[in-house]
Amino acid sequence: MAKPIPKMGSRKNGRIGSRKHTRKIPKGVIHVQASFNNTIVTVTDVQGRVISWSSAGTCGFKGTRRGTPFAAQTAAGSAIRTVTDQGMQRAEVMIKGPGLGRDAALRAIRRSGILLNFIRDVTPMPHNGCRSPKKRRV
């Protein structure tokens, strides 16, 4: 008796979806989160689905070296290398956080050859919150 041909989406052959052709993404958003301890670079498409990400920790830096500008530059370079292979040409940059890796990551993004539409600082600013309610008198 002949074996049945496995379907493309079956779990028996180990492949759920076909990834032979990479998606072409012409435009995206690059999010840089720079804290004092680490720098995380995430590249998404316009809808917000993550395409690639990298951090100073995944690039091999440990301890206090993760917060350095060189580690942020390496993380940004490795995150962008994968999306330039997928055909990204234009991007918007959102930078968040007070860390040392802000400028170094932006420099690495500029050097990669992707045209930047705009660069926005989205660091949250505290404003001491809402007014607390009046004290209850009994």
Short mmCIF file of C-alpha atoms in Angstrom, two decimals:
data_model
loop_
_atom_site.label_atom_id
_atom_site.label_comp_id
_atom_site.label_asym_id
_atom_site.label_seq_id
_atom_site.Cartn_x
_atom_site.Cartn_y
_atom_site.Cartn_z
CA MET A 1 0.00 0.00 0.00
CA ALA A 2 1.31 3.46 -0.96
CA LYS A 3 2.03 6.10 1.67
CA PRO A 4 -0.33 9.10 1.68
CA ILE A 5 1.24 12.37 0.59
CA PRO A 6 1.63 14.66 3.63
CA LYS A 7 -0.20 17.97 3.46
CA MET A 8 1.72 21.23 3.44
CA GLY A 9 0.33 22.37 6.77
CA SER A 10 0.47 19.12 8.69
CA ARG A 11 2.51 18.85 11.86
CA LYS A 12 3.86 15.42 10.94
CA ASN A 13 6.35 16.71 8.42
CA GLY A 14 7.49 19.48 10.82
CA ARG A 15 6.55 22.44 8.62
CA ILE A 16 3.43 24.42 9.40
CA GLY A 17 3.88 27.22 6.86
CA SER A 18 6.09 27.66 3.85
CA ARG A 19 8.97 30.08 4.48
CA LYS A 20 10.84 29.59 1.22
CA HIS A 21 10.17 33.10 -0.04
CA THR A 22 10.81 35.91 2.40
CA ARG A 23 8.27 38.69 2.69
CA LYS A 24 9.13 41.95 0.96
CA ILE A 25 8.72 44.82 3.40
CA PRO A 26 9.40 48.21 1.76
CA LYS A 27 8.60 50.35 4.82
CA GLY A 28 8.84 49.76 8.56
CA VAL A 29 9.25 51.20 12.03
CA ILE A 30 12.43 50.85 14.10
CA HIS A 31 11.90 51.01 17.88
CA VAL A 32 14.97 51.66 20.04
CA GLN A 33 14.57 51.22 23.80
CA ALA A 34 17.71 52.42 25.55
CA SER A 35 17.89 51.87 29.29
CA PHE A 36 20.95 52.24 31.48
CA ASN A 37 21.47 48.47 31.54
CA ASN A 38 20.57 47.34 28.01
CA THR A 39 19.51 48.53 24.55
CA ILE A 40 16.74 46.71 22.66
CA VAL A 41 16.17 47.36 18.94
CA THR A 42 12.91 46.07 17.41
CA VAL A 43 12.00 46.38 13.73
CA THR A 44 8.30 46.14 12.86
CA ASP A 45 6.22 46.64 9.74
CA VAL A 46 3.71 49.48 9.50
CA GLN A 47 0.96 47.40 11.18
CA GLY A 48 3.22 46.71 14.19
CA ARG A 49 4.11 43.05 13.56
CA VAL A 50 7.68 42.29 14.64
CA ILE A 51 10.02 41.40 11.80
CA SER A 52 13.37 41.42 13.58
CA TRP A 53 14.74 42.29 16.99
CA SER A 54 18.05 42.36 18.76
CA SER A 55 19.49 43.53 22.04
CA ALA A 56 22.94 44.08 23.47
CA GLY A 57 22.49 40.93 25.56
CA THR A 58 21.76 38.72 22.55
CA CYS A 59 24.81 40.12 20.76
CA GLY A 60 27.03 38.60 23.45
CA PHE A 61 27.58 41.49 25.85
CA LYS A 62 27.27 40.68 29.55
CA GLY A 63 26.94 42.73 32.70
CA THR A 64 27.61 46.44 32.62
CA ARG A 65 28.95 46.31 29.05
CA ARG A 66 25.37 45.90 27.78
CA GLY A 67 24.65 49.56 28.53
CA THR A 68 27.56 50.90 26.48
CA PRO A 69 27.17 52.77 23.18
CA PHE A 70 29.21 50.14 21.32
CA ALA A 71 26.82 47.39 22.45
CA ALA A 72 23.85 49.46 21.24
CA GLN A 73 25.55 50.02 17.89
CA THR A 74 26.14 46.27 17.50
CA ALA A 75 22.52 45.47 18.44
CA ALA A 76 21.12 47.97 15.95
CA GLY A 77 23.37 46.67 13.20
CA SER A 78 22.36 43.05 13.70
CA ALA A 79 18.63 43.89 13.83
CA ILE A 80 18.78 45.94 10.64
CA ARG A 81 20.94 43.49 8.70
CA THR A 82 18.09 40.99 8.50
CA VAL A 83 15.48 43.51 7.32
CA THR A 84 17.67 45.02 4.62
CA ASP A 85 17.91 41.50 3.17
CA GLN A 86 14.10 41.45 3.09
CA GLY A 87 14.04 44.67 1.07
CA MET A 88 13.34 47.43 3.57
CA GLN A 89 14.22 50.84 2.15
CA ARG A 90 12.31 53.37 4.28
CA ALA A 91 11.77 53.49 8.02
CA GLU A 92 10.57 55.61 10.90
CA VAL A 93 12.57 55.61 14.12
CA MET A 94 11.05 55.75 17.62
CA ILE A 95 13.58 56.22 20.42
CA LYS A 96 12.62 55.60 24.04
CA GLY A 97 14.61 55.79 27.24
CA PRO A 98 17.47 57.70 28.87
CA GLY A 99 20.32 55.26 28.12
CA LEU A 100 23.72 55.81 26.58
CA GLY A 101 22.87 53.75 23.51
CA ARG A 102 20.38 56.21 22.00
CA ASP A 103 22.79 58.11 19.78
CA ALA A 104 24.96 55.13 18.91
CA ALA A 105 21.95 53.09 17.78
CA LEU A 106 20.71 56.01 15.67
CA ARG A 107 24.14 56.38 14.10
CA ALA A 108 24.17 52.68 13.19
CA ILE A 109 20.68 52.97 11.65
CA ARG A 110 21.74 55.97 9.58
CA ARG A 111 24.85 54.15 8.34
CA SER A 112 22.86 51.10 7.23
CA GLY A 113 21.50 52.84 4.12
CA ILE A 114 17.82 52.90 5.10
CA LEU A 115 16.10 56.22 4.35
CA LEU A 116 14.58 57.66 7.53
CA ASN A 117 11.23 59.47 7.27
CA PHE A 118 11.36 60.86 10.78
CA ILE A 119 12.97 60.31 14.16
CA ARG A 120 10.69 60.64 17.17
CA ASP A 121 11.51 60.61 20.87
CA VAL A 122 8.73 58.74 22.68
CA THR A 123 10.25 58.71 26.17
CA PRO A 124 7.41 58.88 28.74
CA MET A 125 7.55 62.01 30.87
CA PRO A 126 6.27 61.88 34.46
CA HIS A 127 3.96 64.69 35.55
CA ASN A 128 3.25 63.67 39.19
CA GLY A 129 -0.04 62.01 38.25
CA CYS A 130 -3.62 63.07 38.84
CA ARG A 131 -4.72 65.10 41.80
CA SER A 132 -5.43 62.96 44.84
CA PRO A 133 -8.93 63.09 46.35
CA LYS A 134 -9.74 65.40 49.26
CA LYS A 135 -9.24 64.02 52.76
CA ARG A 136 -12.35 62.57 54.27
CA ARG A 137 -13.71 64.48 57.28
CA VAL A 138 -15.62 62.49 59.89
#
